[in-house]
């Protein structure tokens, strides 16, 4: 399968998760499944460029309306990465506790947590794409930075 086909499929997964994930939160787990499969296949470096559903959406859709300005230096430094990973982990921890996942595990609850994480980070990624560059989110993305380090 070509890289472009994979990106379209991945972008479709992102769109599907964002649209129907509210009603069927288990669908959001597909993003984590894709990430796990890419890592197991030894495709760490390809995750951001081809497999990441949000990255594919940003490349294929938001690139057309993004001003394509350079990403500011402060967004590419280690300090912002540490801040973003701390915020992401705190958000994830809060979601796990607030959803009741610690008391009793269920795939539906785990899907809700995954959906909320995707939704909130998208609410950061999309304005960044419109403000600066379609891939501005990627410079602070906790997942991508963890995979690259």
Backbone as a chain_set.jsonl record, in Angstrom:
{"seq": "XXXXXXXXXXXXXXXXXXXXXXXXXXXXXXXXXXXXXXXXXXXXXXXXXXXXXXXXXXXXXXXXXXXXXXXXXXXXXXXXXXXXXXXXXXXXXXXXXXXXXXXXXXXXXXXXXXXXXXXXXXXXXXXXXXXXXXXXXXXXXXXXXXXXX", "coords": {"N": [[0.846, -1.173, 0.0], [0.555, 2.22, -0.822], [2.214, 5.165, 0.498], [0.638, 7.466, 0.358], [-1.948, 6.404, 0.187], [-2.147, 5.21, 2.682], [-2.079, 7.496, 4.265], [-4.508, 8.749, 3.524], [-6.356, 6.853, 4.429], [-5.746, 6.92, 7.135], [-6.388, 9.608, 7.718], [-9.113, 9.438, 7.248], [-9.841, 7.732, 9.335], [-9.332, 9.471, 11.47], [-11.256, 11.519, 10.949], [-13.596, 9.993, 11.187], [-13.448, 9.168, 13.87], [-13.613, 11.676, 15.136], [-16.161, 12.52, 14.376], [-18.119, 10.433, 14.923], [-17.273, 9.503, 17.324], [-18.22, 10.702, 19.655], [-20.738, 9.588, 20.141], [-20.22, 6.896, 19.935], [-17.889, 5.987, 21.687], [-15.932, 3.97, 21.826], [-14.86, 3.732, 19.345], [-12.848, 5.609, 19.229], [-10.674, 4.354, 20.249], [-9.434, 3.237, 18.114], [-7.465, 4.925, 17.144], [-5.414, 4.631, 19.017], [-4.947, 1.945, 18.651], [-3.964, 1.928, 16.013], [-1.582, 3.357, 16.459], [-0.232, 1.597, 18.182], [0.057, -0.648, 16.474], [1.737, 0.439, 14.505], [4.023, 0.925, 16.009], [4.674, -1.671, 16.866], [5.287, -2.78, 14.422], [7.672, -1.658, 13.964], [7.76, 0.915, 12.969], [8.321, 3.45, 13.998], [9.41, 5.954, 13.202], [7.887, 6.532, 10.994], [5.401, 7.052, 11.961], [4.597, 9.77, 12.548], [4.816, 11.0, 10.014], [3.251, 9.499, 8.208], [1.346, 7.666, 9.354], [-0.038, 8.75, 11.563], [-3.242, 9.677, 12.481], [-4.272, 12.324, 12.981], [-2.161, 13.914, 12.027], [-2.172, 13.155, 9.336], [-4.689, 14.129, 8.554], [-4.229, 16.861, 8.995], [-2.246, 17.318, 7.072], [-3.557, 16.627, 4.643], [-5.969, 18.052, 4.579], [-6.029, 20.5, 6.189], [-3.755, 21.75, 5.282], [-4.406, 23.02, 2.958], [-5.725, 25.338, 3.709], [-4.154, 26.581, 5.523], [-1.935, 29.219, 6.594], [0.726, 28.66, 6.232], [2.991, 29.679, 7.544], [6.256, 30.042, 9.049], [6.987, 27.88, 11.821], [7.042, 29.132, 15.085], [10.078, 29.609, 16.94], [9.973, 29.146, 19.731], [8.088, 27.189, 19.938], [9.304, 24.877, 19.215], [11.188, 24.063, 20.98], [12.72, 22.269, 23.782], [11.587, 22.97, 26.232], [8.869, 23.7, 25.78], [8.011, 21.245, 24.906], [8.288, 19.657, 27.215], [6.426, 20.936, 28.823], [4.088, 20.448, 27.329], [3.915, 17.63, 27.414], [3.599, 17.248, 30.15], [1.142, 18.554, 30.626], [-0.517, 16.998, 28.977], [-0.284, 14.429, 30.188], [-1.312, 15.011, 32.75], [-3.906, 15.76, 32.039], [-4.789, 13.329, 30.945], [-4.6, 11.643, 33.204], [-6.446, 12.931, 34.908], [-8.791, 12.546, 33.408], [-9.006, 9.743, 33.475], [-9.445, 9.284, 36.213], [-11.77, 10.872, 36.657], [-13.604, 9.61, 34.972], [-14.151, 7.243, 36.182], [-12.732, 4.992, 35.667], [-10.82, 3.848, 37.28], [-12.204, 2.564, 39.29], [-13.836, 0.639, 38.021], [-13.062, -1.093, 35.173], [-13.924, -0.485, 31.807], [-14.448, -0.892, 28.324], [-15.94, 1.023, 27.053], [-15.759, 3.25, 28.768], [-12.992, 3.649, 28.615], [-12.809, 4.28, 25.931], [-14.209, 6.713, 25.968], [-12.419, 8.313, 27.386], [-10.258, 8.264, 25.574], [-11.485, 9.486, 23.364], [-12.073, 12.06, 24.383], [-9.477, 12.987, 24.836], [-8.492, 13.05, 22.213], [-10.281, 14.919, 21.133], [-9.844, 17.291, 22.673], [-7.094, 17.797, 22.183], [-7.282, 18.196, 19.468], [-8.675, 20.567, 19.424], [-6.676, 22.255, 20.004], [-4.83, 21.777, 17.971], [-6.141, 22.437, 15.504], [-6.741, 25.319, 15.549], [-4.043, 26.171, 15.711], [-3.126, 25.329, 13.222], [-4.577, 27.01, 11.554], [-3.634, 29.459, 12.377], [-0.841, 29.49, 12.078], [0.775, 27.22, 10.848], [0.069, 24.219, 9.111], [1.188, 21.98, 10.292], [1.917, 22.785, 12.826], [0.992, 21.862, 15.307], [2.281, 19.425, 15.512], [4.843, 19.996, 16.352], [4.623, 20.281, 19.067], [3.338, 18.033, 19.877], [2.781, 15.504, 22.193], [2.93, 12.699, 21.788], [4.311, 12.293, 19.332], [6.735, 13.525, 19.992], [7.601, 11.892, 22.087], [8.045, 9.533, 20.682], [10.129, 10.263, 19.031], [12.261, 10.735, 20.715]], "CA": [[0.0, 0.0, 0.0], [1.384, 3.418, -0.933], [2.179, 6.093, 1.626], [-0.502, 8.375, 0.208], [-3.154, 5.638, 0.538], [-2.143, 5.072, 4.143], [-2.436, 8.796, 4.835], [-5.941, 8.971, 3.328], [-7.053, 5.951, 5.359], [-5.501, 7.455, 8.47], [-7.198, 10.823, 7.839], [-10.497, 8.97, 7.344], [-9.996, 7.249, 10.716], [-9.421, 10.67, 12.308], [-12.564, 12.122, 10.738], [-14.601, 9.087, 11.756], [-13.361, 9.262, 15.335], [-14.086, 12.981, 15.582], [-17.593, 12.68, 14.111], [-19.001, 9.484, 15.623], [-16.694, 9.133, 18.619], [-19.042, 11.22, 20.753], [-21.824, 8.638, 20.391], [-19.625, 5.56, 20.03], [-16.522, 6.318, 22.11], [-14.98, 2.869, 21.637], [-14.233, 3.981, 18.044], [-11.642, 6.413, 19.46], [-9.551, 3.457, 20.549], [-8.78, 2.906, 16.837], [-6.251, 5.746, 17.038], [-4.38, 3.993, 19.835], [-4.648, 0.675, 17.992], [-3.075, 2.253, 14.894], [-0.276, 3.716, 17.004], [0.382, 0.36, 18.664], [0.459, -1.455, 15.319], [2.9, 1.083, 13.877], [5.182, 0.707, 16.881], [5.025, -3.093, 16.801], [5.863, -3.047, 13.105], [8.957, -0.974, 13.885], [7.583, 2.101, 12.127], [8.3, 4.623, 14.875], [9.709, 7.194, 12.486], [6.838, 6.781, 10.004], [4.145, 7.385, 12.622], [4.235, 11.177, 12.362], [4.735, 11.378, 8.611], [2.285, 8.754, 7.394], [0.313, 6.89, 10.037], [-0.791, 9.513, 12.565], [-4.508, 10.145, 11.898], [-4.385, 13.781, 13.014], [-1.155, 14.444, 11.107], [-2.654, 12.931, 7.968], [-5.766, 15.099, 8.341], [-3.619, 18.185, 8.885], [-1.562, 17.381, 5.775], [-4.439, 16.493, 3.486], [-7.086, 19.0, 4.597], [-5.693, 21.814, 6.731], [-2.665, 22.335, 4.494], [-5.015, 23.844, 1.903], [-6.202, 26.621, 4.235], [-3.157, 27.086, 6.466], [-1.092, 30.27, 6.013], [2.056, 28.065, 6.004], [4.054, 30.508, 8.115], [7.196, 29.223, 9.827], [6.615, 27.595, 13.208], [7.915, 29.921, 15.959], [11.146, 28.867, 17.613], [9.588, 28.739, 21.079], [7.248, 25.988, 19.855], [10.098, 23.706, 18.841], [12.189, 23.791, 22.009], [12.445, 21.224, 24.777], [10.745, 23.49, 27.316], [7.456, 23.567, 25.401], [7.701, 19.825, 24.855], [8.088, 19.199, 28.592], [5.142, 21.483, 29.267], [2.988, 19.752, 26.645], [3.794, 16.25, 27.919], [3.056, 17.346, 31.508], [-0.282, 18.879, 30.5], [-1.162, 15.825, 28.392], [-0.363, 13.371, 31.203], [-2.257, 15.453, 33.785], [-5.235, 15.654, 31.441], [-5.112, 11.912, 30.84], [-4.835, 11.161, 34.566], [-7.708, 13.49, 35.374], [-9.867, 11.869, 32.681], [-9.119, 8.367, 33.985], [-10.072, 9.352, 37.541], [-13.122, 11.423, 36.533], [-14.489, 8.682, 34.26], [-14.422, 6.077, 37.009], [-11.983, 3.84, 35.16], [-10.049, 3.211, 38.355], [-13.101, 1.7, 40.058], [-14.21, -0.525, 37.206], [-12.642, -0.912, 33.788], [-14.82, -0.852, 30.704], [-13.956, -0.38, 27.052], [-16.685, 2.244, 26.75], [-15.132, 4.337, 29.526], [-11.665, 3.889, 28.034], [-13.079, 4.98, 24.676], [-14.555, 8.101, 26.295], [-11.162, 8.989, 27.722], [-9.517, 8.415, 24.315], [-12.173, 10.488, 22.544], [-11.861, 13.389, 24.967], [-8.087, 13.38, 24.587], [-8.42, 13.404, 20.785], [-11.052, 16.141, 20.916], [-9.17, 18.446, 23.286], [-5.863, 18.1, 21.453], [-7.689, 18.738, 18.166], [-9.054, 21.955, 19.647], [-5.411, 22.997, 19.995], [-4.181, 21.578, 16.668], [-6.816, 23.115, 14.395], [-6.415, 26.754, 15.546], [-2.623, 26.35, 15.375], [-3.014, 25.171, 11.766], [-5.133, 28.211, 10.926], [-2.846, 30.615, 12.804], [0.561, 29.453, 11.701], [1.222, 26.195, 9.91], [-0.777, 23.031, 9.276], [1.877, 21.004, 11.14], [2.394, 23.432, 14.06], [0.685, 20.977, 16.423], [3.25, 18.326, 15.552], [6.045, 20.406, 17.076], [4.395, 20.134, 20.509], [2.602, 16.791, 20.118], [3.485, 14.643, 23.15], [3.165, 11.357, 21.24], [5.389, 12.388, 18.358], [7.994, 13.828, 20.674], [8.031, 10.687, 22.808], [8.544, 8.568, 19.702], [11.387, 10.735, 18.45], [13.33, 10.882, 21.724]], "C": [[0.895, 1.241, 0.0], [1.216, 4.311, 0.289], [0.986, 7.026, 1.564], [-1.814, 7.672, 0.563], [-3.268, 5.502, 2.048], [-2.564, 6.382, 4.787], [-3.921, 9.09, 4.671], [-6.763, 8.097, 4.274], [-6.938, 6.491, 6.777], [-6.323, 8.725, 8.711], [-8.679, 10.469, 7.958], [-10.787, 8.459, 8.76], [-10.159, 8.441, 11.653], [-10.802, 11.314, 12.183], [-13.684, 11.297, 11.348], [-14.627, 9.19, 13.273], [-13.947, 10.587, 15.808], [-15.593, 13.148, 15.399], [-18.441, 11.719, 14.941], [-18.473, 9.058, 16.991], [-17.492, 9.619, 19.821], [-20.127, 10.213, 21.143], [-21.315, 7.211, 20.585], [-18.149, 5.704, 20.417], [-15.496, 5.206, 21.906], [-14.23, 3.039, 20.31], [-12.917, 4.75, 18.216], [-10.429, 5.547, 19.781], [-8.815, 3.033, 19.28], [-7.485, 3.688, 16.664], [-5.114, 5.094, 17.811], [-3.987, 2.634, 19.26], [-3.689, 0.9, 16.821], [-1.667, 2.577, 15.384], [0.459, 2.47, 17.478], [0.868, -0.523, 17.529], [1.695, -0.873, 14.636], [4.16, 0.843, 14.701], [5.635, -0.744, 16.841], [5.685, -3.454, 15.475], [7.214, -2.355, 12.926], [8.913, 0.294, 13.05], [7.526, 3.377, 12.963], [8.451, 5.92, 14.093], [8.629, 7.529, 11.455], [5.519, 7.212, 10.642], [3.723, 8.812, 12.298], [4.013, 11.54, 10.893], [3.632, 10.698, 7.822], [1.108, 8.182, 8.162], [-0.553, 7.688, 11.009], [-2.083, 10.054, 11.94], [-4.648, 11.665, 11.886], [-3.393, 14.413, 12.041], [-1.577, 14.29, 9.655], [-3.765, 13.915, 7.621], [-5.19, 16.503, 8.152], [-2.934, 18.355, 7.53], [-2.53, 17.437, 4.602], [-5.547, 17.545, 3.424], [-6.639, 20.402, 5.021], [-4.576, 22.508, 5.955], [-3.214, 23.303, 3.44], [-5.44, 25.224, 2.403], [-5.244, 27.242, 5.246], [-2.33, 28.195, 5.813], [0.344, 29.81, 5.726], [3.196, 28.978, 6.44], [5.016, 29.604, 8.873], [6.702, 29.037, 11.267], [7.565, 28.38, 14.11], [8.915, 29.041, 16.712], [10.735, 28.338, 18.987], [8.724, 27.481, 21.065], [8.043, 24.726, 19.548], [11.137, 23.329, 19.891], [11.755, 22.719, 22.997], [11.498, 21.704, 25.87], [9.263, 23.314, 26.981], [7.063, 22.098, 25.316], [7.452, 19.284, 26.254], [6.756, 19.705, 29.141], [3.993, 20.709, 28.623], [2.822, 18.322, 27.15], [3.212, 16.262, 29.334], [1.554, 17.627, 31.468], [-1.058, 17.669, 29.982], [-1.331, 14.72, 29.437], [-1.319, 13.742, 32.333], [-3.695, 15.339, 33.285], [-5.692, 14.202, 31.372], [-5.438, 11.339, 32.222], [-6.158, 11.653, 35.121], [-8.884, 12.786, 34.706], [-10.092, 10.447, 33.195], [-9.837, 8.367, 35.33], [-11.527, 9.803, 37.417], [-14.095, 10.452, 35.865], [-14.866, 7.465, 35.096], [-13.689, 4.831, 36.564], [-11.199, 3.123, 36.252], [-10.909, 2.254, 39.175], [-13.481, 0.444, 39.28], [-13.881, -0.241, 35.744], [-13.765, -1.292, 32.836], [-14.266, -0.217, 29.432], [-14.663, 0.915, 26.682], [-16.077, 3.436, 27.486], [-13.756, 4.675, 28.97], [-11.8, 4.629, 26.705], [-13.437, 6.439, 24.898], [-13.31, 8.908, 26.622], [-10.372, 9.259, 26.438], [-10.158, 9.492, 23.442], [-11.929, 11.894, 23.079], [-10.441, 13.887, 24.726], [-7.918, 13.804, 23.122], [-9.117, 14.738, 20.52], [-10.314, 17.368, 21.441], [-7.894, 18.801, 22.523], [-6.173, 18.619, 20.043], [-8.094, 20.199, 18.286], [-7.826, 22.852, 19.828], [-4.813, 22.945, 18.588], [-4.826, 22.399, 15.553], [-6.596, 24.631, 14.406], [-4.938, 27.033, 15.235], [-2.411, 26.25, 13.866], [-3.523, 26.41, 11.038], [-4.303, 29.455, 11.232], [-1.472, 30.643, 12.154], [0.859, 28.504, 10.542], [0.408, 24.934, 10.166], [-0.127, 21.971, 10.163], [2.417, 21.621, 12.434], [2.137, 22.541, 15.279], [1.764, 19.922, 16.603], [4.517, 18.706, 16.316], [5.869, 20.277, 18.586], [3.664, 18.843, 20.864], [3.375, 15.877, 21.069], [3.818, 13.268, 22.576], [4.339, 11.375, 20.265], [6.734, 12.655, 19.004], [8.498, 12.643, 21.485], [8.629, 9.666, 21.85], [9.897, 8.973, 19.13], [12.536, 10.762, 19.445], [13.818, 9.548, 22.207]], "O": [[1.878, 1.301, 0.739], [0.223, 4.229, 1.012], [0.387, 7.345, 2.591], [-2.695, 8.278, 1.173], [-4.348, 5.658, 2.62], [-3.326, 6.38, 5.754], [-4.541, 9.629, 5.588], [-7.75, 8.554, 4.849], [-7.915, 6.513, 7.525], [-6.89, 8.899, 9.789], [-9.417, 11.129, 8.689], [-11.854, 8.725, 9.314], [-11.023, 8.429, 12.531], [-11.443, 11.618, 13.189], [-14.609, 11.839, 11.952], [-15.691, 9.287, 13.883], [-14.699, 10.616, 16.782], [-16.236, 13.846, 16.184], [-19.389, 12.149, 15.597], [-19.148, 8.337, 17.726], [-17.441, 9.01, 20.889], [-20.4, 10.011, 22.326], [-21.916, 6.421, 21.314], [-17.266, 5.559, 19.571], [-14.301, 5.486, 21.821], [-13.108, 2.556, 20.161], [-11.982, 4.563, 17.438], [-9.289, 5.974, 19.599], [-7.697, 2.525, 19.355], [-6.518, 3.175, 16.102], [-3.988, 5.012, 17.322], [-2.833, 2.22, 19.367], [-2.721, 0.158, 16.652], [-0.68, 2.13, 14.8], [1.648, 2.308, 17.203], [1.96, -1.086, 17.6], [2.593, -1.613, 14.235], [5.232, 0.59, 14.153], [6.833, -1.024, 16.789], [6.544, -4.334, 15.421], [7.829, -2.452, 11.864], [9.927, 0.701, 12.484], [6.754, 4.286, 12.655], [7.699, 6.871, 14.305], [8.475, 8.692, 11.083], [4.619, 7.683, 9.947], [2.609, 9.037, 11.824], [3.108, 12.311, 10.577], [3.126, 11.27, 6.856], [-0.02, 8.211, 7.669], [-1.703, 7.318, 11.246], [-2.025, 10.81, 10.97], [-5.092, 12.237, 10.89], [-3.743, 15.342, 11.313], [-1.364, 15.188, 8.84], [-3.784, 14.471, 6.523], [-5.61, 17.24, 7.26], [-3.032, 19.415, 6.912], [-2.335, 18.217, 3.669], [-6.013, 17.891, 2.339], [-6.848, 21.373, 4.293], [-4.475, 23.734, 5.978], [-2.558, 24.281, 3.082], [-5.51, 26.173, 1.622], [-5.512, 28.325, 5.765], [-2.049, 28.131, 4.617], [1.091, 30.511, 5.042], [4.238, 29.042, 5.787], [4.633, 28.514, 9.297], [6.081, 29.929, 11.846], [8.78, 28.307, 13.923], [8.63, 27.897, 17.064], [11.099, 27.224, 19.366], [8.636, 26.781, 22.074], [7.503, 23.622, 19.617], [11.888, 22.371, 19.702], [10.592, 22.319, 23.043], [10.692, 20.925, 26.379], [8.491, 22.832, 27.811], [5.924, 21.737, 25.614], [6.502, 18.529, 26.462], [6.048, 18.981, 29.841], [3.03, 20.352, 29.302], [1.694, 17.852, 27.3], [2.419, 15.387, 29.683], [0.785, 17.002, 32.198], [-2.134, 17.353, 30.491], [-2.411, 14.141, 29.554], [-2.058, 12.888, 32.824], [-4.583, 14.884, 34.005], [-6.836, 13.884, 31.698], [-6.434, 10.634, 32.387], [-6.907, 10.89, 35.731], [-9.869, 12.464, 35.369], [-11.232, 10.003, 33.332], [-10.729, 7.552, 35.563], [-12.418, 9.189, 38.004], [-15.288, 10.473, 36.164], [-15.798, 6.738, 34.753], [-13.987, 3.731, 37.03], [-10.945, 1.923, 36.152], [-10.412, 1.255, 39.694], [-13.451, -0.666, 39.811], [-14.364, 0.729, 35.161], [-14.462, -2.287, 33.035], [-13.686, 0.868, 29.47], [-14.067, 1.802, 26.072], [-15.899, 4.505, 26.903], [-13.394, 5.847, 28.864], [-10.993, 5.505, 26.394], [-13.032, 7.307, 24.126], [-13.167, 10.05, 26.186], [-9.872, 10.366, 26.241], [-9.458, 10.313, 22.849], [-11.616, 12.809, 22.318], [-10.228, 15.066, 24.445], [-7.267, 14.81, 22.837], [-8.609, 15.579, 19.779], [-10.177, 18.366, 20.734], [-7.641, 19.973, 22.247], [-5.4, 19.401, 19.49], [-7.884, 20.984, 17.36], [-7.942, 24.077, 19.806], [-4.342, 23.961, 18.075], [-4.119, 22.996, 14.74], [-6.289, 25.194, 13.355], [-4.62, 28.02, 14.571], [-1.613, 26.994, 13.296], [-2.959, 26.811, 10.02], [-4.273, 30.396, 10.438], [-0.998, 31.698, 11.731], [1.151, 28.925, 9.423], [0.095, 24.618, 11.313], [-0.833, 21.14, 10.734], [3.29, 21.033, 13.072], [2.97, 22.472, 16.182], [2.116, 19.572, 17.729], [5.192, 17.836, 16.866], [6.856, 20.174, 19.314], [3.399, 18.589, 22.039], [4.513, 15.513, 20.776], [4.89, 12.731, 22.855], [5.254, 10.557, 20.371], [7.75, 12.081, 18.61], [9.706, 12.417, 21.561], [9.616, 9.008, 22.178], [10.713, 8.118, 18.785], [13.694, 10.809, 19.031], [14.71, 9.486, 23.052]]}, "num_chains": 1, "name": "protein.A"}
